[in-house]
Amino acid sequence: MAGSQRRDSPAGLVREVHLAAGGALHKLSGWWIPFLHTVLASAAFLGALVVGWKLHYYKIVKNEHFGYPDEWFPSVSATIGDRYPGRSVFQVLIALTCPPRLLLHVFWYVLTARAAPMRAKALFWIGFLRTWTCGGWVYVTSGDDHDVHDVMMISYMLLTLPYMLLLIQISDKALFAHSARRLALNRRRRKWVCMLFFGAIPPMIYFFINHKVHKIAGAYTTYAFFEWALILFDVMFDSLAMVEFSALDLSVQPAKTDEQRD
């Protein structure tokens, strides 16, 4: 490009362009959107787990029927919502996760709307509602209001089914792609993660019933492992977008002058 100088970062992900007239001032690879979402979401849950384990271990593994040593691993709800400062660590980091999460929905629509307009719109709105219900069970803890917390969490899980299925269907129709083979391979990865996610739900329900109804010692710890597995598979599913989004560049550029528009 005439009259421009370009400086690339070592990773080739952030590019600055100093222009004499027109063109992009800054470019950022779309890869950063799912990457930041993955890092921040993982840090939120792991940070709360580490803080709770260090400061309140015996309290967060205890439930209404049993405590340590019968129960020795905390549930997700107890980890992220029951105790300060673990709850605050989680809520701050999960709030930082929201911008890249919303950008995921926006740019999935941008990438797929031309090939599958109706499904792209459905994916966007389901993803938005899913994000809203996530906020419901994150910021309304089981200790605050058990019913609201449970309704929001169940709604989130129900919305996850169409979200994952729609994304599996249209992810290989992305407008930009480095390789059709990579898109097809990533689509197969999504199918496996989706199956793992929903495959973990029946045993999780089984052990929850054993805990809640039959009052079996240790059942809640086993339930907690499946609950944490759902978190892992959920974050993993969205992290796969790094493949498709690496073919997308986001740029900041000056608006055209009236003369340029004419």
Tab-separated table of C-alpha atoms in Angstrom, residues 23-142:
chain	number	residue	atom	x	y	z
A	23	GLY	CA	-6.722	2.693	5.302
A	24	ALA	CA	-6.680	0.808	8.594
A	25	LEU	CA	-4.878	2.367	11.538
A	26	HIS	CA	-4.954	-0.781	13.680
A	27	LYS	CA	-5.755	-4.406	12.966
A	28	LEU	CA	-6.467	-7.152	15.474
A	29	SER	CA	-6.910	-10.817	14.675
A	30	GLY	CA	-10.365	-12.188	15.510
A	31	TRP	CA	-8.517	-15.098	17.180
A	32	TRP	CA	-8.212	-12.917	20.276
A	33	ILE	CA	-11.987	-12.933	20.902
A	34	PRO	CA	-12.415	-16.672	21.687
A	35	PHE	CA	-8.940	-16.756	23.235
A	36	LEU	CA	-9.782	-14.031	25.775
A	37	HIS	CA	-13.152	-15.655	26.441
A	38	THR	CA	-11.446	-18.987	27.162
A	39	VAL	CA	-8.743	-17.494	29.405
A	40	LEU	CA	-11.107	-15.274	31.423
A	41	ALA	CA	-13.818	-17.924	31.868
A	42	SER	CA	-11.244	-20.502	32.947
A	43	ALA	CA	-9.582	-18.025	35.311
A	44	ALA	CA	-12.946	-17.154	36.886
A	45	PHE	CA	-13.838	-20.727	37.822
A	46	LEU	CA	-10.311	-21.867	38.689
A	47	GLY	CA	-9.620	-18.683	40.670
A	48	ALA	CA	-12.745	-19.179	42.784
A	49	LEU	CA	-11.867	-22.856	43.301
A	50	VAL	CA	-8.302	-22.092	44.432
A	51	VAL	CA	-9.397	-19.284	46.788
A	52	GLY	CA	-12.230	-21.351	48.260
A	53	TRP	CA	-9.992	-24.415	48.652
A	54	LYS	CA	-7.355	-22.398	50.491
A	55	LEU	CA	-9.632	-20.334	52.750
A	56	HIS	CA	-12.914	-22.202	53.243
A	57	TYR	CA	-12.295	-25.829	52.279
A	58	TYR	CA	-14.359	-27.516	55.020
A	59	LYS	CA	-17.206	-25.046	54.580
A	60	ILE	CA	-17.558	-25.356	50.798
A	61	VAL	CA	-17.452	-29.170	50.768
A	62	LYS	CA	-20.152	-29.369	53.449
A	63	ASN	CA	-23.797	-29.747	52.393
A	64	GLU	CA	-27.104	-30.178	54.212
A	65	HIS	CA	-26.472	-33.895	54.898
A	66	PHE	CA	-22.733	-34.528	55.085
A	67	GLY	CA	-19.366	-32.856	55.424
A	68	TYR	CA	-15.709	-33.822	55.278
A	69	PRO	CA	-14.469	-36.600	54.957
A	70	ASP	CA	-17.640	-38.063	53.346
A	71	GLU	CA	-17.733	-35.094	50.989
A	72	TRP	CA	-14.344	-33.810	49.909
A	73	PHE	CA	-14.783	-31.853	46.654
A	74	PRO	CA	-16.940	-28.696	46.324
A	75	SER	CA	-19.739	-28.188	43.817
A	76	VAL	CA	-19.607	-25.350	41.301
A	77	SER	CA	-22.392	-23.470	43.111
A	78	ALA	CA	-20.663	-23.706	46.498
A	79	THR	CA	-17.349	-22.618	44.956
A	80	ILE	CA	-18.547	-19.550	43.071
A	81	GLY	CA	-21.336	-18.282	45.307
A	82	ASP	CA	-21.113	-19.272	48.958
A	83	ARG	CA	-18.070	-17.515	50.393
A	84	TYR	CA	-16.139	-14.257	50.172
A	85	PRO	CA	-13.612	-13.590	48.648
A	86	GLY	CA	-13.947	-16.531	46.240
A	87	ARG	CA	-17.354	-15.272	45.116
A	88	SER	CA	-15.967	-11.788	44.388
A	89	VAL	CA	-12.977	-13.167	42.466
A	90	PHE	CA	-15.346	-15.191	40.325
A	91	GLN	CA	-17.854	-12.399	39.704
A	92	VAL	CA	-15.208	-9.857	38.677
A	93	LEU	CA	-13.527	-12.259	36.237
A	94	ILE	CA	-16.811	-13.530	34.792
A	95	ALA	CA	-17.874	-9.893	34.218
A	96	LEU	CA	-14.680	-9.410	32.187
A	97	THR	CA	-15.660	-12.511	30.189
A	98	CYS	CA	-18.884	-10.864	29.014
A	99	PRO	CA	-17.456	-8.552	26.277
A	100	PRO	CA	-15.624	-11.315	24.357
A	101	ARG	CA	-18.638	-13.604	24.879
A	102	LEU	CA	-20.995	-11.078	23.281
A	103	LEU	CA	-18.481	-10.444	20.496
A	104	LEU	CA	-18.454	-14.187	19.825
A	105	HIS	CA	-22.190	-14.045	19.121
A	106	VAL	CA	-21.902	-10.905	16.977
A	107	PHE	CA	-19.100	-12.214	14.787
A	108	TRP	CA	-20.541	-15.708	14.452
A	109	TYR	CA	-23.510	-13.911	12.906
A	110	VAL	CA	-21.196	-11.881	10.641
A	111	LEU	CA	-19.349	-15.022	9.518
A	112	THR	CA	-22.417	-17.179	8.818
A	113	ALA	CA	-25.311	-14.826	7.931
A	114	ARG	CA	-24.652	-14.929	4.179
A	115	ALA	CA	-24.633	-18.737	3.953
A	116	ALA	CA	-27.396	-19.463	6.499
A	117	PRO	CA	-29.259	-16.241	7.393
A	118	MET	CA	-32.133	-17.723	9.427
A	119	ARG	CA	-29.958	-20.096	11.425
A	120	ALA	CA	-27.385	-17.337	11.990
A	121	LYS	CA	-30.105	-15.089	13.470
A	122	ALA	CA	-31.412	-17.927	15.634
A	123	LEU	CA	-27.873	-18.677	16.859
A	124	PHE	CA	-27.308	-15.010	17.758
A	125	TRP	CA	-30.510	-14.651	19.807
A	126	ILE	CA	-30.161	-18.029	21.495
A	127	GLY	CA	-26.558	-17.146	22.356
A	128	PHE	CA	-27.664	-13.775	23.749
A	129	LEU	CA	-30.419	-15.365	25.892
A	130	ARG	CA	-27.980	-18.018	27.028
A	131	THR	CA	-25.548	-15.309	28.149
A	132	TRP	CA	-28.354	-13.545	30.035
A	133	THR	CA	-29.385	-16.742	31.862
A	134	CYS	CA	-25.710	-17.333	32.695
A	135	GLY	CA	-25.720	-13.978	34.469
A	136	GLY	CA	-28.809	-15.146	36.365
A	137	TRP	CA	-27.182	-18.154	38.032
A	138	VAL	CA	-23.801	-16.406	38.398
A	139	TYR	CA	-24.995	-13.268	40.181
A	140	VAL	CA	-27.996	-14.772	41.969
A	141	THR	CA	-26.318	-17.463	44.040
A	142	SER	CA	-28.059	-20.466	45.586
